[in-house]
Amino acid sequence: MSLQELESNANALVAPGKGILAADESTGTIKKRLASVGVESTDETRRGYRRLLFTTEGLSQFVSGMICYDETVRQNMPNGTSFPAAMRELGIIPGIKVDTGAKELAGSDGEKVTEGLDGLRDRVAEYYAMGCRFAKWRAVIEIGNAKPSRTCLEANAHALARYARLCQEGGLVPIVEPEVLMDGDHDIETCYAVTSEALHQVFAQLYRQNVHLEGMLLKPNMVISGKGCATQADVETVATRTLECLYRHVPAAVPGIVFLSGGQSDELASAHLNAMNAGRQHPWAMSFSYGRALQAPALKTWSGKDDQVAAAQAKLLHRAKMNSLATKGEYSAALEG
Ligand code: 13P
């Protein structure tokens, strides 16, 4: 492992004005997304849709890397070039989701722990050889009914750190993602408290397991009101509370924080990111690693129709541009037009 290579790739992923496109939906999730626009999920439709995304002309102005699912990094362009090689030619760094999903945590009241450590060293080596330079692992933390338990937070933090260290050993920049879900009717202060504790546990484990902070990225949720909460915190409050939480828990050595969108609307996800960057300087780059908030309009426009590929790509490019502006505090709803 070269620390220098890790650091340079981590910094490239959060280069000024750039963020990450998360398109690593598992087979089950992409099936639901495609079904929502009336498309059957087949090897061919998944390949076509993912190719549509990363071949969007000009995307690399705003998007540094794309997170892929295992299937995607094994697929090829019509001319036989592998998808990861094609991405690199287009200026997009290929990344790979390496966890194998959140499974029921034994002994808990329906809480989840993310699996995928068995054999990970060998898989990391294979992905590196295929051209991937970064990875993602997502832990899922639910709020409600005495959840999350300390057991759940600790088990997930431990696994995230083991994953991160293994990735760094094999040359992949780990994206460490402890996602506190928006589901529930909790208020923003509850989200603040749970996110604080989750980040505290995660950074304690990253430290204990010797993860090189300069060669990783953090992918957190924003501190936000639960979806079902009667009082929804406004944009400025979300930005302020999220920043307070991050300043208390994330070492300045981490080069970048790339948020997940987690079910926020496209425009709100841009507005929140913008408010965190507008007129402020931070020790880390503050950018995006959105899935739904980047893809949703493109997916809907495409709806499986070949003659809509260009229109769908225009939608993706627009969202990528809006979020790029938000990383610089230059976004405004008026630009949505
Ligand atoms: P969303 O932005 O849709 O939450 O997806 C990001 C992601 O990669 C979740 O793991």
Short mmCIF file of C-alpha atoms and ligand atoms in Angstrom, two decimals:
data_model
loop_
_atom_site.label_atom_id
_atom_site.label_comp_id
_atom_site.label_asym_id
_atom_site.label_seq_id
_atom_site.Cartn_x
_atom_site.Cartn_y
_atom_site.Cartn_z
CA MET A 1 0.00 0.00 0.00
CA SER A 2 1.24 3.46 -0.80
CA LEU A 3 -0.15 6.10 1.52
CA GLN A 4 0.61 8.69 -1.09
CA GLU A 5 -1.54 6.93 -3.69
CA LEU A 6 -4.43 6.65 -1.21
CA GLU A 7 -4.17 10.32 -0.31
CA SER A 8 -3.97 11.46 -3.88
CA ASN A 9 -7.02 9.39 -4.89
CA ALA A 10 -8.99 10.55 -1.83
CA ASN A 11 -8.20 14.16 -2.73
CA ALA A 12 -9.08 13.61 -6.39
CA LEU A 13 -12.52 12.32 -5.36
CA VAL A 14 -13.23 15.60 -3.58
CA ALA A 15 -11.44 17.94 -6.00
CA PRO A 16 -13.00 21.43 -6.02
CA GLY A 17 -16.50 21.39 -7.51
CA LYS A 18 -16.65 17.61 -7.75
CA GLY A 19 -18.60 14.89 -5.97
CA ILE A 20 -19.45 11.22 -6.33
CA LEU A 21 -22.29 9.48 -8.18
CA ALA A 22 -23.59 6.54 -6.14
CA ALA A 23 -24.94 3.96 -8.60
CA ASP A 24 -24.18 0.83 -6.61
CA GLU A 25 -27.72 -0.38 -5.99
CA SER A 26 -27.80 -4.09 -5.19
CA THR A 27 -29.75 -6.42 -7.49
CA GLY A 28 -32.82 -6.13 -5.25
CA THR A 29 -32.72 -2.33 -5.00
CA ILE A 30 -32.13 -1.66 -8.69
CA LYS A 31 -35.03 -4.00 -9.48
CA LYS A 32 -37.31 -1.74 -7.41
CA ARG A 33 -35.91 1.45 -8.97
CA LEU A 34 -36.36 0.12 -12.51
CA ALA A 35 -39.84 -1.21 -11.70
CA SER A 36 -40.82 2.28 -10.52
CA VAL A 37 -40.45 3.48 -14.13
CA GLY A 38 -41.93 0.34 -15.68
CA VAL A 39 -38.66 -1.32 -16.68
CA GLU A 40 -37.95 -4.98 -16.09
CA SER A 41 -34.62 -5.60 -14.38
CA THR A 42 -32.45 -7.75 -16.65
CA ASP A 43 -28.72 -7.97 -17.22
CA GLU A 44 -29.27 -5.89 -20.36
CA THR A 45 -31.45 -3.13 -18.84
CA ARG A 46 -29.11 -2.73 -15.86
CA ARG A 47 -26.10 -2.54 -18.16
CA GLY A 48 -27.85 -0.02 -20.42
CA TYR A 49 -28.94 2.17 -17.55
CA ARG A 50 -25.55 2.25 -15.83
CA ARG A 51 -23.82 2.96 -19.14
CA LEU A 52 -26.24 5.82 -19.77
CA LEU A 53 -25.16 7.35 -16.46
CA PHE A 54 -21.40 7.33 -16.79
CA THR A 55 -21.24 8.10 -20.52
CA THR A 56 -23.07 11.41 -19.97
CA GLU A 57 -21.02 13.95 -21.88
CA GLY A 58 -19.33 16.44 -19.59
CA LEU A 59 -20.17 14.53 -16.40
CA SER A 60 -16.55 14.53 -15.24
CA GLN A 61 -16.66 18.31 -14.81
CA PHE A 62 -18.89 17.71 -11.78
CA VAL A 63 -18.46 14.03 -10.89
CA SER A 64 -15.10 12.60 -9.83
CA GLY A 65 -16.09 8.98 -9.33
CA MET A 66 -18.95 6.51 -9.65
CA ILE A 67 -19.68 3.81 -7.08
CA CYS A 68 -20.61 0.58 -8.80
CA TYR A 69 -22.11 -2.73 -7.83
CA ASP A 70 -20.07 -5.89 -8.48
CA GLU A 71 -22.08 -6.73 -11.59
CA THR A 72 -21.33 -3.34 -13.17
CA VAL A 73 -17.52 -3.54 -12.93
CA ARG A 74 -17.69 -6.86 -14.81
CA GLN A 75 -19.71 -5.44 -17.72
CA ASN A 76 -18.34 -4.16 -21.03
CA MET A 77 -18.98 -1.47 -23.59
CA PRO A 78 -20.21 -2.62 -27.03
CA ASN A 79 -16.60 -2.40 -28.27
CA GLY A 80 -15.45 -4.78 -25.53
CA THR A 81 -13.80 -2.18 -23.26
CA SER A 82 -14.58 -2.96 -19.63
CA PHE A 83 -16.83 -0.49 -17.84
CA PRO A 84 -14.10 0.48 -15.33
CA ALA A 85 -11.65 1.18 -18.19
CA ALA A 86 -14.31 3.19 -20.05
CA MET A 87 -14.97 5.26 -16.93
CA ARG A 88 -11.31 6.05 -16.52
CA GLU A 89 -11.12 7.15 -20.16
CA LEU A 90 -14.01 9.52 -19.43
CA GLY A 91 -12.22 10.95 -16.38
CA ILE A 92 -14.37 9.17 -13.81
CA ILE A 93 -12.74 7.07 -11.10
CA PRO A 94 -14.44 3.68 -10.74
CA GLY A 95 -15.46 2.68 -7.21
CA ILE A 96 -17.01 -0.47 -5.80
CA LYS A 97 -19.49 -1.30 -3.07
CA VAL A 98 -17.81 -4.14 -1.14
CA ASP A 99 -20.25 -4.81 1.68
CA THR A 100 -22.68 -7.67 1.18
CA GLY A 101 -25.61 -5.96 2.83
CA ALA A 102 -27.12 -5.11 6.20
CA LYS A 103 -28.32 -8.26 7.96
CA GLU A 104 -30.28 -8.81 11.18
CA LEU A 105 -28.01 -8.32 14.21
CA ALA A 106 -28.36 -11.45 16.34
CA GLY A 107 -29.82 -10.77 19.76
CA SER A 108 -31.20 -7.36 18.80
CA ASP A 109 -34.70 -6.05 18.33
CA GLY A 110 -34.54 -5.98 14.54
CA GLU A 111 -31.35 -3.92 14.26
CA LYS A 112 -28.89 -4.41 11.42
CA VAL A 113 -25.20 -5.11 11.13
CA THR A 114 -23.44 -4.88 7.77
CA GLU A 115 -21.64 -8.00 6.53
CA GLY A 116 -18.92 -8.64 3.97
CA LEU A 117 -15.60 -8.99 5.78
CA ASP A 118 -15.03 -12.65 4.90
CA GLY A 119 -12.76 -12.87 1.87
CA LEU A 120 -12.61 -9.08 1.59
CA ARG A 121 -8.81 -8.94 1.23
CA ASP A 122 -8.99 -11.07 -1.94
CA ARG A 123 -11.95 -9.14 -3.35
CA VAL A 124 -10.14 -5.84 -2.79
CA ALA A 125 -7.14 -7.18 -4.72
CA GLU A 126 -9.40 -8.25 -7.58
CA TYR A 127 -11.19 -4.88 -7.75
CA TYR A 128 -7.91 -3.00 -7.66
CA ALA A 129 -6.66 -5.10 -10.59
CA MET A 130 -9.89 -4.24 -12.48
CA GLY A 131 -9.11 -0.53 -12.08
CA CYS A 132 -11.22 0.42 -9.04
CA ARG A 133 -9.57 2.95 -6.74
CA PHE A 134 -12.14 3.43 -4.01
CA ALA A 135 -14.76 1.44 -2.13
CA LYS A 136 -17.91 1.86 -0.09
CA TRP A 137 -19.39 0.10 2.93
CA ARG A 138 -22.70 1.24 4.38
CA ALA A 139 -23.83 0.67 7.95
CA VAL A 140 -27.53 1.23 8.65
CA ILE A 141 -28.65 2.78 11.92
CA GLU A 142 -32.32 3.09 12.73
CA ILE A 143 -33.88 5.54 15.21
CA GLY A 144 -36.88 4.62 17.37
CA ASN A 145 -38.08 2.38 20.22
CA ALA A 146 -34.83 2.56 22.21
CA LYS A 147 -32.85 2.19 18.98
CA PRO A 148 -30.06 2.35 18.18
CA SER A 149 -28.56 0.14 20.87
CA ARG A 150 -24.97 0.57 21.89
CA THR A 151 -24.38 -2.97 20.64
CA CYS A 152 -25.56 -2.01 17.15
CA LEU A 153 -23.41 1.14 17.03
CA GLU A 154 -20.32 -0.69 18.25
CA ALA A 155 -20.73 -3.71 15.99
CA ASN A 156 -21.17 -1.52 12.92
CA ALA A 157 -18.29 0.80 13.84
CA HIS A 158 -15.98 -2.17 14.33
CA ALA A 159 -16.92 -3.63 10.93
CA LEU A 160 -16.52 -0.25 9.19
CA ALA A 161 -13.01 0.10 10.59
CA ARG A 162 -12.01 -3.44 9.64
CA TYR A 163 -13.30 -2.82 6.13
CA ALA A 164 -11.50 0.53 5.90
CA ARG A 165 -8.15 -0.89 6.99
CA LEU A 166 -8.41 -3.84 4.58
CA CYS A 167 -9.21 -1.49 1.70
CA GLN A 168 -6.27 0.76 2.48
CA GLU A 169 -3.95 -2.23 2.63
CA GLY A 170 -5.11 -3.15 -0.89
CA GLY A 171 -4.91 0.38 -2.32
CA LEU A 172 -8.60 1.34 -2.31
CA VAL A 173 -9.76 4.57 -0.65
CA PRO A 174 -12.51 3.51 1.76
CA ILE A 175 -15.70 5.53 1.95
CA VAL A 176 -16.90 5.01 5.51
CA GLU A 177 -20.69 5.31 5.60
CA PRO A 178 -22.57 5.11 8.88
CA GLU A 179 -26.09 6.05 7.74
CA VAL A 180 -28.56 7.16 10.40
CA LEU A 181 -31.87 6.69 8.61
CA MET A 182 -34.43 9.47 8.12
CA ASP A 183 -37.30 7.03 8.71
CA GLY A 184 -39.35 7.79 11.81
CA ASP A 185 -41.07 10.70 13.51
CA HIS A 186 -38.08 11.77 15.65
CA ASP A 187 -37.02 15.43 15.69
CA ILE A 188 -33.74 16.91 14.47
CA GLU A 189 -32.23 16.93 17.99
CA THR A 190 -32.71 13.17 18.25
CA CYS A 191 -30.97 12.79 14.89
CA TYR A 192 -28.17 15.03 16.19
CA ALA A 193 -27.69 12.88 19.31
CA VAL A 194 -27.70 9.57 17.43
CA THR A 195 -25.43 10.84 14.63
CA SER A 196 -23.01 12.16 17.27
CA GLU A 197 -22.81 8.83 19.02
CA ALA A 198 -22.48 6.93 15.75
CA LEU A 199 -19.60 9.14 14.57
CA HIS A 200 -17.94 8.96 17.96
CA GLN A 201 -17.95 5.15 17.85
CA VAL A 202 -16.79 5.07 14.23
CA PHE A 203 -13.79 7.36 14.76
CA ALA A 204 -12.81 5.54 17.95
CA GLN A 205 -12.65 2.29 15.94
CA LEU A 206 -10.88 3.90 12.97
CA TYR A 207 -8.24 5.13 15.42
CA ARG A 208 -7.96 1.80 17.21
CA GLN A 209 -7.55 -0.09 13.95
CA ASN A 210 -4.98 2.28 12.54
CA VAL A 211 -6.94 3.61 9.60
CA HIS A 212 -5.05 6.32 7.73
CA LEU A 213 -7.47 9.24 8.04
CA GLU A 214 -5.84 11.19 5.20
CA GLY A 215 -6.66 8.31 2.84
CA MET A 216 -10.39 7.86 3.48
CA LEU A 217 -13.66 9.74 3.01
CA LEU A 218 -16.61 9.95 5.39
CA LYS A 219 -20.12 9.54 3.99
CA PRO A 220 -22.56 10.62 6.68
CA ASN A 221 -26.23 11.48 6.78
CA MET A 222 -27.15 15.08 7.34
CA VAL A 223 -28.60 16.00 10.74
CA ILE A 224 -32.22 16.33 9.76
CA SER A 225 -35.79 15.85 11.09
CA GLY A 226 -37.28 12.36 10.75
CA LYS A 227 -39.49 11.96 7.66
CA GLY A 228 -42.60 11.63 9.81
CA CYS A 229 -41.79 14.44 12.25
CA ALA A 230 -44.51 17.11 12.40
CA THR A 231 -41.91 19.90 12.63
CA GLN A 232 -39.41 19.86 9.77
CA ALA A 233 -36.23 21.81 10.52
CA ASP A 234 -35.48 24.45 7.88
CA VAL A 235 -32.46 24.48 5.58
CA GLU A 236 -30.35 26.78 7.74
CA THR A 237 -31.01 24.69 10.87
CA VAL A 238 -30.09 21.46 9.08
CA ALA A 239 -26.85 23.05 7.86
CA THR A 240 -25.94 24.50 11.26
CA ARG A 241 -26.70 21.36 13.28
CA THR A 242 -24.96 19.10 10.74
CA LEU A 243 -21.83 21.27 10.84
CA GLU A 244 -21.84 21.39 14.65
CA CYS A 245 -22.04 17.61 14.78
CA LEU A 246 -19.26 17.10 12.23
CA TYR A 247 -16.94 19.67 13.85
CA ARG A 248 -17.25 17.80 17.14
CA HIS A 249 -16.54 14.36 15.73
CA VAL A 250 -14.57 14.36 12.48
CA PRO A 251 -10.81 14.94 12.62
CA ALA A 252 -9.45 17.61 10.27
CA ALA A 253 -7.09 14.99 8.78
CA VAL A 254 -10.02 13.48 6.83
CA PRO A 255 -9.86 15.08 3.35
CA GLY A 256 -13.54 15.00 2.54
CA ILE A 257 -17.09 14.55 3.73
CA VAL A 258 -19.44 13.32 1.01
CA PHE A 259 -23.07 13.22 2.08
CA LEU A 260 -25.67 10.63 1.15
CA SER A 261 -29.09 11.98 0.17
CA GLY A 262 -31.04 9.36 2.12
CA GLY A 263 -34.47 10.08 0.65
CA GLN A 264 -34.35 13.90 0.60
CA SER A 265 -35.84 15.49 -2.51
CA ASP A 266 -33.30 16.36 -5.21
CA GLU A 267 -33.57 20.09 -4.68
CA LEU A 268 -33.50 19.94 -0.90
CA ALA A 269 -30.34 17.80 -1.00
CA SER A 270 -28.72 20.54 -3.12
CA ALA A 271 -30.03 23.34 -0.89
CA HIS A 272 -28.72 21.69 2.29
CA LEU A 273 -25.26 21.09 0.83
CA ASN A 274 -25.17 24.64 -0.46
CA ALA A 275 -26.07 26.11 2.95
CA MET A 276 -23.19 24.20 4.53
CA ASN A 277 -20.72 25.63 2.02
CA ALA A 278 -22.03 29.15 1.45
CA GLY A 279 -19.58 31.70 2.79
CA ARG A 280 -17.81 29.14 4.97
CA GLN A 281 -14.42 27.45 4.94
CA HIS A 282 -14.05 23.99 6.46
CA PRO A 283 -11.10 21.73 7.26
CA TRP A 284 -12.58 19.11 4.90
CA ALA A 285 -14.07 19.35 1.42
CA MET A 286 -17.87 19.10 1.83
CA SER A 287 -19.41 17.41 -1.15
CA PHE A 288 -21.94 14.82 -2.28
CA SER A 289 -22.13 11.11 -2.90
CA TYR A 290 -25.78 11.04 -3.84
CA GLY A 291 -27.69 8.13 -5.30
CA ARG A 292 -31.36 8.99 -5.61
CA ALA A 293 -30.88 12.79 -5.50
CA LEU A 294 -28.66 12.59 -8.61
CA GLN A 295 -30.35 9.80 -10.52
CA ALA A 296 -34.09 10.19 -9.95
CA PRO A 297 -34.95 12.67 -12.77
CA ALA A 298 -32.70 10.83 -15.24
CA LEU A 299 -34.22 7.46 -14.41
CA LYS A 300 -37.74 8.81 -14.84
CA THR A 301 -36.96 10.49 -18.16
CA TRP A 302 -35.23 7.40 -19.51
CA SER A 303 -37.90 4.87 -18.46
CA GLY A 304 -36.19 2.25 -20.59
CA LYS A 305 -36.64 4.13 -23.89
CA ASP A 306 -33.65 4.27 -26.23
CA ASP A 307 -34.81 7.55 -27.74
CA GLN A 308 -34.77 9.17 -24.28
CA VAL A 309 -31.11 8.45 -23.46
CA ALA A 310 -29.89 11.93 -24.38
CA ALA A 311 -32.75 13.64 -22.49
CA ALA A 312 -32.05 11.48 -19.43
CA GLN A 313 -28.34 12.32 -19.58
CA ALA A 314 -29.23 16.02 -19.70
CA LYS A 315 -31.21 15.57 -16.46
CA LEU A 316 -28.29 13.83 -14.77
CA LEU A 317 -25.88 16.50 -15.95
CA HIS A 318 -28.18 19.20 -14.58
CA ARG A 319 -28.37 17.62 -11.10
CA ALA A 320 -24.63 17.03 -11.08
CA LYS A 321 -24.07 20.68 -11.97
CA MET A 322 -26.49 21.91 -9.29
CA ASN A 323 -24.69 19.85 -6.66
CA SER A 324 -21.30 20.96 -7.94
CA LEU A 325 -22.44 24.56 -7.46
CA ALA A 326 -23.65 23.60 -3.96
CA THR A 327 -20.14 22.44 -3.04
CA LYS A 328 -19.05 26.03 -3.69
CA GLY A 329 -22.03 27.72 -2.06
CA GLU A 330 -23.15 28.98 -5.48
CA TYR A 331 -26.42 27.06 -5.82
CA SER A 332 -29.84 28.66 -5.70
CA ALA A 333 -33.31 27.28 -6.41
CA ALA A 334 -33.64 29.91 -9.14
CA LEU A 335 -31.08 27.95 -11.20
CA GLU A 336 -33.40 24.95 -11.40
CA GLY A 337 -35.48 26.52 -14.20
P1 13P B 1 -28.82 7.97 -1.50
O1 13P B 1 -28.18 9.28 -1.86
O2 13P B 1 -29.96 7.60 -2.42
O3 13P B 1 -29.14 7.86 -0.05
O4 13P B 1 -27.75 6.85 -1.83
C1 13P B 1 -26.45 7.06 -1.44
C2 13P B 1 -25.85 5.78 -1.07
O5 13P B 1 -24.90 5.35 -1.68
C3 13P B 1 -26.40 5.06 0.07
O6 13P B 1 -25.54 4.05 0.46
#
